Short mmCIF file of C-alpha atoms in Angstrom, two decimals:
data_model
loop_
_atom_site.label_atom_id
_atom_site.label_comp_id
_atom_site.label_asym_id
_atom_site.label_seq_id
_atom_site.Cartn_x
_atom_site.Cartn_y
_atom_site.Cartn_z
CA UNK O 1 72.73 100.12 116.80
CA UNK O 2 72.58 96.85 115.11
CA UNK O 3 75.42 94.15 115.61
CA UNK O 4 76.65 95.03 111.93
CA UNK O 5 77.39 98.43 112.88
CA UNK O 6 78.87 98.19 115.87
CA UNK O 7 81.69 96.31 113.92
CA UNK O 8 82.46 98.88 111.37
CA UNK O 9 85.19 101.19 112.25
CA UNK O 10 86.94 103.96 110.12
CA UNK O 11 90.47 105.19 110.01
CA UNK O 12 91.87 108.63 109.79
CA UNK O 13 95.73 110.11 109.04
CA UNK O 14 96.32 114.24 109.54
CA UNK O 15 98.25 115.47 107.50
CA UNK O 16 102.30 115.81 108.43
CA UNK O 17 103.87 116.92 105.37
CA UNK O 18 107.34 115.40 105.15
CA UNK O 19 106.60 113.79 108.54
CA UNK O 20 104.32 111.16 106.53
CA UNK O 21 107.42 108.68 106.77
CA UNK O 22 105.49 108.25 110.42
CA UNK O 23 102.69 106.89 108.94
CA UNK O 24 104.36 104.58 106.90
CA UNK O 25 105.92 103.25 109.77
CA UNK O 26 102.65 102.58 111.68
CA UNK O 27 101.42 101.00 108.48
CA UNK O 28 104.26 98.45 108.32
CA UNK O 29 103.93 97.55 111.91
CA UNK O 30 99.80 96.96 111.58
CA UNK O 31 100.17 95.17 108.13
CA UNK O 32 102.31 92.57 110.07
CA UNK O 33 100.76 92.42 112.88
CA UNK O 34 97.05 92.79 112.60
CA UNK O 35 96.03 94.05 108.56
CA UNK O 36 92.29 93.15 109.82
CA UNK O 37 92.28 96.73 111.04
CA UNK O 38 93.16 98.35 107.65
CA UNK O 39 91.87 95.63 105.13
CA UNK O 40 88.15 95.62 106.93
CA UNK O 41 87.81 99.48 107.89
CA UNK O 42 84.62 101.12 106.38
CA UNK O 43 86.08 104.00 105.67
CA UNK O 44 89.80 105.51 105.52
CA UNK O 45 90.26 109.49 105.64
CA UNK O 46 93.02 111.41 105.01
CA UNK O 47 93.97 115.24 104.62
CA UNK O 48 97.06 115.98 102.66
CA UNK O 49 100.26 113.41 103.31
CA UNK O 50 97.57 111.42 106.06
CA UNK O 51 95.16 111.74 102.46
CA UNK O 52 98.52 110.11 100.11
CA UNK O 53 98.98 106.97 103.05
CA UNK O 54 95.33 106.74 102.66
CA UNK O 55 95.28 106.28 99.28
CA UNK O 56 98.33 103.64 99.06
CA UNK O 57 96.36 101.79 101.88
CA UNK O 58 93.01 101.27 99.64
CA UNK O 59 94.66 101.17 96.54
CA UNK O 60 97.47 98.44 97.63
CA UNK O 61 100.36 100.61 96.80
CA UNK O 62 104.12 98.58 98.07
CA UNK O 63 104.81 100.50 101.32
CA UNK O 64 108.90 100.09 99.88
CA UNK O 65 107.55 101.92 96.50
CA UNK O 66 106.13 104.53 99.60
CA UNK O 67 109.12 104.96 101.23
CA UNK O 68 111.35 104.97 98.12
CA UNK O 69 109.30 107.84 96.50
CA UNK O 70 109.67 110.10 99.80
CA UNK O 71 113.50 109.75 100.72
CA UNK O 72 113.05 111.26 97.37
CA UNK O 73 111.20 113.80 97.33
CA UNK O 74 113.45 114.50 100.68
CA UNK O 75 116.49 114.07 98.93
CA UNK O 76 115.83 116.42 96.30
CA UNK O 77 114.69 119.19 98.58
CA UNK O 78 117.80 118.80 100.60
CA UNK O 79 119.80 119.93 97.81
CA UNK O 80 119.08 123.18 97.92
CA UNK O 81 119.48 125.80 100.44
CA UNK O 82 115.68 127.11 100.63
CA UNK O 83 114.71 123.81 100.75
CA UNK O 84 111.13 122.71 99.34
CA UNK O 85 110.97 126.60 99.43
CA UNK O 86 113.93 126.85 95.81
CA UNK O 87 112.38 127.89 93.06
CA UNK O 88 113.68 125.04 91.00
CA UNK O 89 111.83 122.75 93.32
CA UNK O 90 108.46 121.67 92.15
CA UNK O 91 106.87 119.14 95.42
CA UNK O 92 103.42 119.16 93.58
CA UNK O 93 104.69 117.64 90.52
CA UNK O 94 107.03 114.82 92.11
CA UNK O 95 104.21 113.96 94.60
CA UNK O 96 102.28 113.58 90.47
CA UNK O 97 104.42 111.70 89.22
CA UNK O 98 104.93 109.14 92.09
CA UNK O 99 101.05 108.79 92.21
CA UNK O 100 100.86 108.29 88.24
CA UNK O 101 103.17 105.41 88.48
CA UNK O 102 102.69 103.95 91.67
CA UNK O 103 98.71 103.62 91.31
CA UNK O 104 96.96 100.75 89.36
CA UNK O 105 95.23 101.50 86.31
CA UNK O 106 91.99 100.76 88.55
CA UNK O 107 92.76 102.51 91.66
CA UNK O 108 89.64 104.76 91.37
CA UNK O 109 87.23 101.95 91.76
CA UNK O 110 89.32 100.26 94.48
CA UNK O 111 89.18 103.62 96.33
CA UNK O 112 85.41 105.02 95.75
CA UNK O 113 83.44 104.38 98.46
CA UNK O 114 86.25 103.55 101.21
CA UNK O 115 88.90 106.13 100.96
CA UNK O 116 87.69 109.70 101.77
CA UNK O 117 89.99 113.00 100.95
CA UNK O 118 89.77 116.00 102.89
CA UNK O 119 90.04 118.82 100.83
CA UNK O 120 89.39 123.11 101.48
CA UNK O 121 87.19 124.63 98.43
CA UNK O 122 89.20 128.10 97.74
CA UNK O 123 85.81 129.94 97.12
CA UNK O 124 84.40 129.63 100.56
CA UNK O 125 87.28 128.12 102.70
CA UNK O 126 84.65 125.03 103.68
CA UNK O 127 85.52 121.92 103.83
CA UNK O 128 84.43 119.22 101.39
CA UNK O 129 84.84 115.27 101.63
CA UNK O 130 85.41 113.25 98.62
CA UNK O 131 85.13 109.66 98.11
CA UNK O 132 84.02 109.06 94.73
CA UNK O 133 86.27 109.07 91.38
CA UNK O 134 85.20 108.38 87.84
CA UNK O 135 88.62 107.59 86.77
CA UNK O 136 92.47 107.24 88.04
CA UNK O 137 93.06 111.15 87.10
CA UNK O 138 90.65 111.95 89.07
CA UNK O 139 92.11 110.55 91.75
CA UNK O 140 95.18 111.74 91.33
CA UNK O 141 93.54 115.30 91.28
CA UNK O 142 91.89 115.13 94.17
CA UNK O 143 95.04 113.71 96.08
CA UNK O 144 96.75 117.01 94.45
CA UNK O 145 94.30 119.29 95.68
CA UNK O 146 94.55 117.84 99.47
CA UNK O 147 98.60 118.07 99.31
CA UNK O 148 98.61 122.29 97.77
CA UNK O 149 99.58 124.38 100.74
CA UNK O 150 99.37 127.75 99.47
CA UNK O 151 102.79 129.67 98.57
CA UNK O 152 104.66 126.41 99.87
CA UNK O 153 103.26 124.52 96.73
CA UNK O 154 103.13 127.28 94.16
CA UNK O 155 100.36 130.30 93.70
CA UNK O 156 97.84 128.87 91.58
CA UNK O 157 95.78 126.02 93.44
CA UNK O 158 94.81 122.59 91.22
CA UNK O 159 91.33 121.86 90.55
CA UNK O 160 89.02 119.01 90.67
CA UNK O 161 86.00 118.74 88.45
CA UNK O 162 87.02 122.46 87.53
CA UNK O 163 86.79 123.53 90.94
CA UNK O 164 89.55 125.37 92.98
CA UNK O 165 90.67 123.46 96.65
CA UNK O 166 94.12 123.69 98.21
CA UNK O 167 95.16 121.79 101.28
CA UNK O 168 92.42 119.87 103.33
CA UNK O 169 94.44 120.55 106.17
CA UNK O 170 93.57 124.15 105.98
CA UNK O 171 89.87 123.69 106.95
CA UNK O 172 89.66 119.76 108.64
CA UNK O 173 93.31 118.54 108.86
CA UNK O 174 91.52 115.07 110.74
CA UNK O 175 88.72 114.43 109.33
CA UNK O 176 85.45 112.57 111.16
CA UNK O 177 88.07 112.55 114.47
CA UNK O 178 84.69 113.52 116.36
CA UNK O 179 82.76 110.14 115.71
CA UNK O 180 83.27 107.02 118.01
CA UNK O 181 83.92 104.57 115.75
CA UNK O 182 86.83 106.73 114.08
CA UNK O 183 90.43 105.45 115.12
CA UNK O 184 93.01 108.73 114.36
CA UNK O 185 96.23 108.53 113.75
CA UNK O 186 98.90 111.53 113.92
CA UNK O 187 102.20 111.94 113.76
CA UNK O 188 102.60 114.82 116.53
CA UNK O 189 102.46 113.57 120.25
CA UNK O 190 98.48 114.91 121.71
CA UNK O 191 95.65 113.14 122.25
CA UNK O 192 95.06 111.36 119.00
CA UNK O 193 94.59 107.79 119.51
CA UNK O 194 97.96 106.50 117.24
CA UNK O 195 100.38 109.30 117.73
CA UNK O 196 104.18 110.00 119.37
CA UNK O 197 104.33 109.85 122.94
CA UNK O 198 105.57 113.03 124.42
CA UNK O 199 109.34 112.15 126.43
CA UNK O 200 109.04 116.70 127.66
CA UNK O 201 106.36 117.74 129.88
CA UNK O 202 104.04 119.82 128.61
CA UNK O 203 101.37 121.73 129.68
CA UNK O 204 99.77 123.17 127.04
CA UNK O 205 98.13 122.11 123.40
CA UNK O 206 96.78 123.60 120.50
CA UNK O 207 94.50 122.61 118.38
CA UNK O 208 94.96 122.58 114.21
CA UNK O 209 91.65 122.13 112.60
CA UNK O 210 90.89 118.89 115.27
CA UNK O 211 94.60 118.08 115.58
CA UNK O 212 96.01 117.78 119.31
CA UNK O 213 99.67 119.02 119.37
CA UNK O 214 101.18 119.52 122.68
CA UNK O 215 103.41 122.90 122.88
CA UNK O 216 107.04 121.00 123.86
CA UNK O 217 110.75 120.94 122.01
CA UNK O 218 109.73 117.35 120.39
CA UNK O 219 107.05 118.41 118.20
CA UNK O 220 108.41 122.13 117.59
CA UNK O 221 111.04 119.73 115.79
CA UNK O 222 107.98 117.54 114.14
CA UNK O 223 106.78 120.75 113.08
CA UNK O 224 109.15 121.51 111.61
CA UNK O 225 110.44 118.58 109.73
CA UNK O 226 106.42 118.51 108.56
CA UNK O 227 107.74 121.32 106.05
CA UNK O 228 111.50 121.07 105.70
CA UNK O 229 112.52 117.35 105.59
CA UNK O 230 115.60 116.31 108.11
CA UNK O 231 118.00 114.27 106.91
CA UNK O 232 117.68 110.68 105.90
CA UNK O 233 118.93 109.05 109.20
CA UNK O 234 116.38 110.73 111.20
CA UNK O 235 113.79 110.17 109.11
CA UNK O 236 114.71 106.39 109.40
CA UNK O 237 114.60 106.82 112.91
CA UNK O 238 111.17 108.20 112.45
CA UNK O 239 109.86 105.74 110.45
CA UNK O 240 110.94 103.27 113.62
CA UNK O 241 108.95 105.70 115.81
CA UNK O 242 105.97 104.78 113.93
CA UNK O 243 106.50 101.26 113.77
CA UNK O 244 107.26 100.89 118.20
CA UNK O 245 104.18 103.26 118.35
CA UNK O 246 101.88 101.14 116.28
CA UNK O 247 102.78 98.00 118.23
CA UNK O 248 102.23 99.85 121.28
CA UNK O 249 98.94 101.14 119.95
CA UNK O 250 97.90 97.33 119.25
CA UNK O 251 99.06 96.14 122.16
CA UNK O 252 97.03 98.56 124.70
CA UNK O 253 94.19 97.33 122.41
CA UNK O 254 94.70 93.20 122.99
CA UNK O 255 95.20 92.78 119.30
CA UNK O 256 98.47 91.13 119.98
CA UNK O 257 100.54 89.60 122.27
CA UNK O 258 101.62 91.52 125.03
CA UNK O 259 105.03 90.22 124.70
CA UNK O 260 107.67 91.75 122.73
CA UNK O 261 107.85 90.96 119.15
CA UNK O 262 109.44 88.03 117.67
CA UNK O 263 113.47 88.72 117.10
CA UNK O 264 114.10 88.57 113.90
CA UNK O 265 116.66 85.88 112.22
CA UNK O 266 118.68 88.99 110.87
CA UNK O 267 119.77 90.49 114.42
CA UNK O 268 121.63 87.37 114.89
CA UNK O 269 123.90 87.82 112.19
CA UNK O 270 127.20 89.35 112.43
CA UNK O 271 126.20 92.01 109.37
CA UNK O 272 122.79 93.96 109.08
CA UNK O 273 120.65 92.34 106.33
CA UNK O 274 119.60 95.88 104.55
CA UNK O 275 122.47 96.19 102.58
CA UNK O 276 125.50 95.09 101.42
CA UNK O 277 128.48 96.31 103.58
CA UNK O 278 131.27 98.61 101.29
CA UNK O 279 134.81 97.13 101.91
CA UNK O 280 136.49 99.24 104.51
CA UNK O 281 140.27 98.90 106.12
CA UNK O 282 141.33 95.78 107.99
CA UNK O 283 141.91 98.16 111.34
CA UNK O 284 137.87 98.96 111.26
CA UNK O 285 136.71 96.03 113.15
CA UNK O 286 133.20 97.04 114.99
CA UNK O 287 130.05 96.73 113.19
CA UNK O 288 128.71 99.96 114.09
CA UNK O 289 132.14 101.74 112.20
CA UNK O 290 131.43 99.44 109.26
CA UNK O 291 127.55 100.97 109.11
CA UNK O 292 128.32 104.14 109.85
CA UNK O 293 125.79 106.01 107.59
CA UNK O 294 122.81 104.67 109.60
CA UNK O 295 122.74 103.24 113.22
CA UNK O 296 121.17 99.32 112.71
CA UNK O 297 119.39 100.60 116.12
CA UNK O 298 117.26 102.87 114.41
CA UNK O 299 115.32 100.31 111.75
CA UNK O 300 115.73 97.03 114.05
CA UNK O 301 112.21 96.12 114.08
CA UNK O 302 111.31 97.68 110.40
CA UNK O 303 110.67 95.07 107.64
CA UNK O 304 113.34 94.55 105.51
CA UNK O 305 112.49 95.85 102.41
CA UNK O 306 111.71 99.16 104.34
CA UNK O 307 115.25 98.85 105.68
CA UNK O 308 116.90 98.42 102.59
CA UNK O 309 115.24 101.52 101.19
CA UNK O 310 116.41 103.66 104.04
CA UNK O 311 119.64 101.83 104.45
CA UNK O 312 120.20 103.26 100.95
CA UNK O 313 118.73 106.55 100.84
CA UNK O 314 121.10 106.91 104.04
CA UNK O 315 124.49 105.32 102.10
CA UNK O 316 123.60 107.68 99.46
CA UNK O 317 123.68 110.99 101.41
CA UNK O 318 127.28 110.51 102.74
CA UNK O 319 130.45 110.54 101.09
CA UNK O 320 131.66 106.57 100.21
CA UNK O 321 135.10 106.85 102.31
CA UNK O 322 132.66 107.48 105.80
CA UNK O 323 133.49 109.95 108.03
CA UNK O 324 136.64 111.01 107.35
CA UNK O 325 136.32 111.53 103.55
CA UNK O 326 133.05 113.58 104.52
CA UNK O 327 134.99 115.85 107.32
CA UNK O 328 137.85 116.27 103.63
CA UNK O 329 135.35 117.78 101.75
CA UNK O 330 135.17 120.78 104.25
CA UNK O 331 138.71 121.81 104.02
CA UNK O 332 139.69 125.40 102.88
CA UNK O 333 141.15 124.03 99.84
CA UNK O 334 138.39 123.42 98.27
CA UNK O 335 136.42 126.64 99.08
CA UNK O 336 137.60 129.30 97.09
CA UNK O 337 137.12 127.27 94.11
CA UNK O 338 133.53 126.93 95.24
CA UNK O 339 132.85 131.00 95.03
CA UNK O 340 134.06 131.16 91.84
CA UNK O 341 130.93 129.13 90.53
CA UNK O 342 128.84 131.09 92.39
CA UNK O 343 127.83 134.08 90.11
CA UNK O 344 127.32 131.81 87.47
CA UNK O 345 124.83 129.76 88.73
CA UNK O 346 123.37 132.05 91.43
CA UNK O 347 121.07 133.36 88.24
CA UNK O 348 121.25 130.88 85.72
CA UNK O 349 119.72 128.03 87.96
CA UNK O 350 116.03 129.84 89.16
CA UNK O 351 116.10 131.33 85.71
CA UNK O 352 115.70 127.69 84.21
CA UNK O 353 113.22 126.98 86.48
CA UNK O 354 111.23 129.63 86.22
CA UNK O 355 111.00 129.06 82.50
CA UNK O 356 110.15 125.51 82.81
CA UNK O 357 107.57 126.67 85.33
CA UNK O 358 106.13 128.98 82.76
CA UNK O 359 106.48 126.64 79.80
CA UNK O 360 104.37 124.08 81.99
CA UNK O 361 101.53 126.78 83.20
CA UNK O 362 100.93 128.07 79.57
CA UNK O 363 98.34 125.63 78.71
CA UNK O 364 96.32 126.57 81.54
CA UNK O 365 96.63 130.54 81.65
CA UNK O 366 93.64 131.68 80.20
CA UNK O 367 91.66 129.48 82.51
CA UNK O 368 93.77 130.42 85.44
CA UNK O 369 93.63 134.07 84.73
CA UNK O 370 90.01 134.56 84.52
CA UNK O 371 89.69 132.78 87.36
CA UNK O 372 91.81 135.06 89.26
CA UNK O 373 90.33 138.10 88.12
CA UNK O 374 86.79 136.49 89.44
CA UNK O 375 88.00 136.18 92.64
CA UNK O 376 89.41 139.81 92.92
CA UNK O 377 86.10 140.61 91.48
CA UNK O 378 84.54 138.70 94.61
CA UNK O 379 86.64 140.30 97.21
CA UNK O 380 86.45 143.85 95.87
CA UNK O 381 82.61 143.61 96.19
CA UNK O 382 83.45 142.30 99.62
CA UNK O 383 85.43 145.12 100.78
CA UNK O 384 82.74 147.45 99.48
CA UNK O 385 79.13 146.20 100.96
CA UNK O 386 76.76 148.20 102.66
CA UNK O 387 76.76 148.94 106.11
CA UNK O 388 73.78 146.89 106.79
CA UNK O 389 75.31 143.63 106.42
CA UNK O 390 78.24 144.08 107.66
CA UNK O 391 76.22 144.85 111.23
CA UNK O 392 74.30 141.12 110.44
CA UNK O 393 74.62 139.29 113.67
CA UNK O 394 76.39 136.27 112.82
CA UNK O 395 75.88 133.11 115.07
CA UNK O 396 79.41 131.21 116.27
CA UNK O 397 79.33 127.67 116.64
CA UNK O 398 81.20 126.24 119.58
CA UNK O 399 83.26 123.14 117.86
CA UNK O 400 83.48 119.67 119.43
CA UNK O 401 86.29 119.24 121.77
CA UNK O 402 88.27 116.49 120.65
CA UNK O 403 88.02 112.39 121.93
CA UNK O 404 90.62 109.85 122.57
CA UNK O 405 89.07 106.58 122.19
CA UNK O 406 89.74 104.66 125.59
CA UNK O 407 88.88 101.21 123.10
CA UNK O 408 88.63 100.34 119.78
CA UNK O 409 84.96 99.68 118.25
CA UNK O 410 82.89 97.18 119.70
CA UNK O 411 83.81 93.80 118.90
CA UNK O 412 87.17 94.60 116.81
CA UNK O 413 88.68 92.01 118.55
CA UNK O 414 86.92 89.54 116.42
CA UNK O 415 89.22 89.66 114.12
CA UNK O 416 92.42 89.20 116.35
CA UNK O 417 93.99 86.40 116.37
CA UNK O 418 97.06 87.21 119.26
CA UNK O 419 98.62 83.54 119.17
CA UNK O 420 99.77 83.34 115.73
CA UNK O 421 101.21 85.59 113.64
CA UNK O 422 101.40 83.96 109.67
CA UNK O 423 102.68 87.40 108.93
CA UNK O 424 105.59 87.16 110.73
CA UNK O 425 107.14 84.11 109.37
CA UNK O 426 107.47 85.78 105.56
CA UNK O 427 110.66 86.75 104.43
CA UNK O 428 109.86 90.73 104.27
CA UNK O 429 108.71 91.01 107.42
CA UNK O 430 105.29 92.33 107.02
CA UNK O 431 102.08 90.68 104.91
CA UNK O 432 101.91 92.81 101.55
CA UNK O 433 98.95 94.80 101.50
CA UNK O 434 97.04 93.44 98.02
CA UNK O 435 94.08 95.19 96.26
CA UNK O 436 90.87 93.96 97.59
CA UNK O 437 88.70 92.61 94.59
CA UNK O 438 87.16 95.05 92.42
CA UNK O 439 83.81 96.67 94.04
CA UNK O 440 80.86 97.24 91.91
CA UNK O 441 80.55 101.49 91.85
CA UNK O 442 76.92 102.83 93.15
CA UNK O 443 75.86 105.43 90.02
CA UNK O 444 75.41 108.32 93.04
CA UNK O 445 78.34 111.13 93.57
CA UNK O 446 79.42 110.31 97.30
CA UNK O 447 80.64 114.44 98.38
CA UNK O 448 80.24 115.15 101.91
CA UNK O 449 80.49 118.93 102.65
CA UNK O 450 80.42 119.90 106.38
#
């Protein structure tokens, strides 16, 4: 292997659903600290939410613009009692319309060639890579496609270049984990090479489609909050997570100091710097009672812009007179006045949104239809083969066990530079992550299908 290869490395995020807020985390922490390893990385892959951090990565999408968009999408699914699982409640099209105005006009050329989407082909369930885009739609699409989880995103799957795919996750949820020079990055605790550490024992691990999870109470609860977001103070906490994780990862890797980071100018002030404090009774005199919708503990070492997003997003979801007012509005004053609205809008609400649902799909039905009936068609003739091939021997192919890198790629370290740190002396904390200049697209179609 020449010396030009041995310094090319490549990325890769699983997806995590809701859980991406991780990610984002890790991203501010390696932005700041060492954005060699992102900015000069051959490749970046991605399957679902790991495909969307991907994509804001190459692209040069704000990380606050990130983090803004998914408190959210996280806020809006907490208003209902199913969840992301209400009918009015349409994840698909907010994760759209974030994309659409978060991208730059020429985020398809920035991306072809360096970021790679996993996505699932409905037809065959194989998985297919993608890493070249004609135009910004495209993009989007194909970022669409690698987010649909079936019945959790709606019935009918998105296409790209009039083909079916749903979740990449559902066939190769980390993609190219398997190759040396691949650094992966999940947000359950197992043996990925930037993930949680486990705090439970745990003796056991299964594997999702080359994901590591270990079987313990920490990520049953990541699990979980993958599809039904928590609320907004422990997703700031999780977004911290990320951050001490990434440092750690960096660290254990010599491409920083080994001390701890810098302390920022803000912890010496009296008052946290994300927000502006509400006024609150003279007989309130301890910081942490004048905060009290979000512990300053839990986004300490987050840039500030990331903590003023959170900060808010936290404010927001509890009542303005704190803890008391919020304990008021469970009195049983105030519910029987509550069931009365309830036959009223028990119907008329998912009635709405199923009509807007309809009114949205009836461009498309004709084209979605037929292609329904062809794949009943398909599995009807499946059910019904002769005998003789169903007795085909078929040959099973033993998949890779999983690596954890014990180093990075040879001579990443290059690029380190562990006594200074311009990043750190900027105002927001982290080094904003600009578009690289505008590659010059090779005329070939660059699909991988493994």
């Amino acid at each position: 292997m020449s010396s030009t290869k041995e310094k090319e490395w490549s990325i890769s995020f699983a997806g995590c659903g809701f859980m991406g807020i991780y990610y984002l985390g890790a991203s501010t922490c390696i932005l700041e600290r060492f954005p060699s390893l992102i900015r000069n990385a051959s490749k970046i892959y991605g399957a679902s939410a790991g495909a969307l951090m991907a994509a804001c990565l190459t692209t040069g999408v704000p990380l606050d613009k990130c983090c803004t968009d998914l408190m959210y999408m996280a806020k809006e699914a907490r208003k209902h009692k199913l969840g992301p699982l209400h009918p009015s409640y349409n994840l698909l099209q907010l994760v759209k319309d974030s994309l659409l105005t978060a991208l730059p006009p020429d985020a398809h050329l920035h991306a072809s060639g360096k970021l790679c989407i996993s996505l699932t082909r409905v037809s065959d369930g194989k998985n297919v890579l993608v890493s070249h885009f004609d135009s910004r739609e495209e993009l989007v699409q194909a970022l669409l496609c690698s987010c649909f989880v079936p019945f959790y995103c709606g019935v009918i799957p998105p296409t790209f270049r009039d083909v079916h795919y749903v979740d990449g996750a559902a066939s190769d949820n980390l993609p190219r984990c398997h190759q040396r020079s691949t650094i992966t990055v999940s947000a359950y605790a197992g043996e990925s090479d930037l993930c949680p550490r486990a705090n439970t024992p745990s003796f056991h691990q299964v594997r999702f489609n080359n994901v590591s999870i270990q079987v313990n109470s920490e990520n049953l609860y990541r699990v979980a909050s993958t599809f039904f977001p928590p609320q907004p103070e422990a997703m700031a906490e999780i977004c911290h997570n990320g951050w001490t994780d990434a440092f750690r990862f960096l660290q254990d890797n010599n491409l920083v100091d080994c001390e701890p980071p810098p302390m920022n100018l803000e912890a010496l002030s009296p008052e946290p710097a994300c927000c502006d404090l509400v006024e609150v009774p003279v007989k309130v005199l301890r910081s942490s009672e004048v905060h009290w919708w979000l512990n300053p503990q839990f986004i300490e070492n987050l840039p500030v812009n990331i903590k003023k997003v959170l900060c808010t997003a936290c404010r927001q979801a509890h009542p303005a007179g704190g803890f008391l007012s919020h304990m008021s509005e469970l009195l049983p004053l105030k519910v029987p006045s509550s069931f009365l609205w309830i036959p009223s809008t028990m119907s008329l609400g998912p009635a709405i949104s199923l009509a807007k649902r309809v009114l949205h799909w009836l461009p498309d039905v004709r084209r979605d239809l037929s292609w329904l009936y062809r794949v009943a068609g398909g599995f009807y003739k499946g059910v019904y083969k002769k005998d003789d091939d169903e007795d085909e021997e078929v040959d099973e192919g033993v998949s890779p066990r999983m690596r954890r890198c014990s180093s990075l790629p040879s001579e990443l370290n290059l690029w380190a530079t562990p006594t200074s740190h311009p990043a750190s002396n900027q105002m927001d904390g982290y080094m904003p992550l600009t578009p690289p200049p505008t590659p010059t697209l090779k005329p070939e179609l660059c699909d991988i299908t493994s």
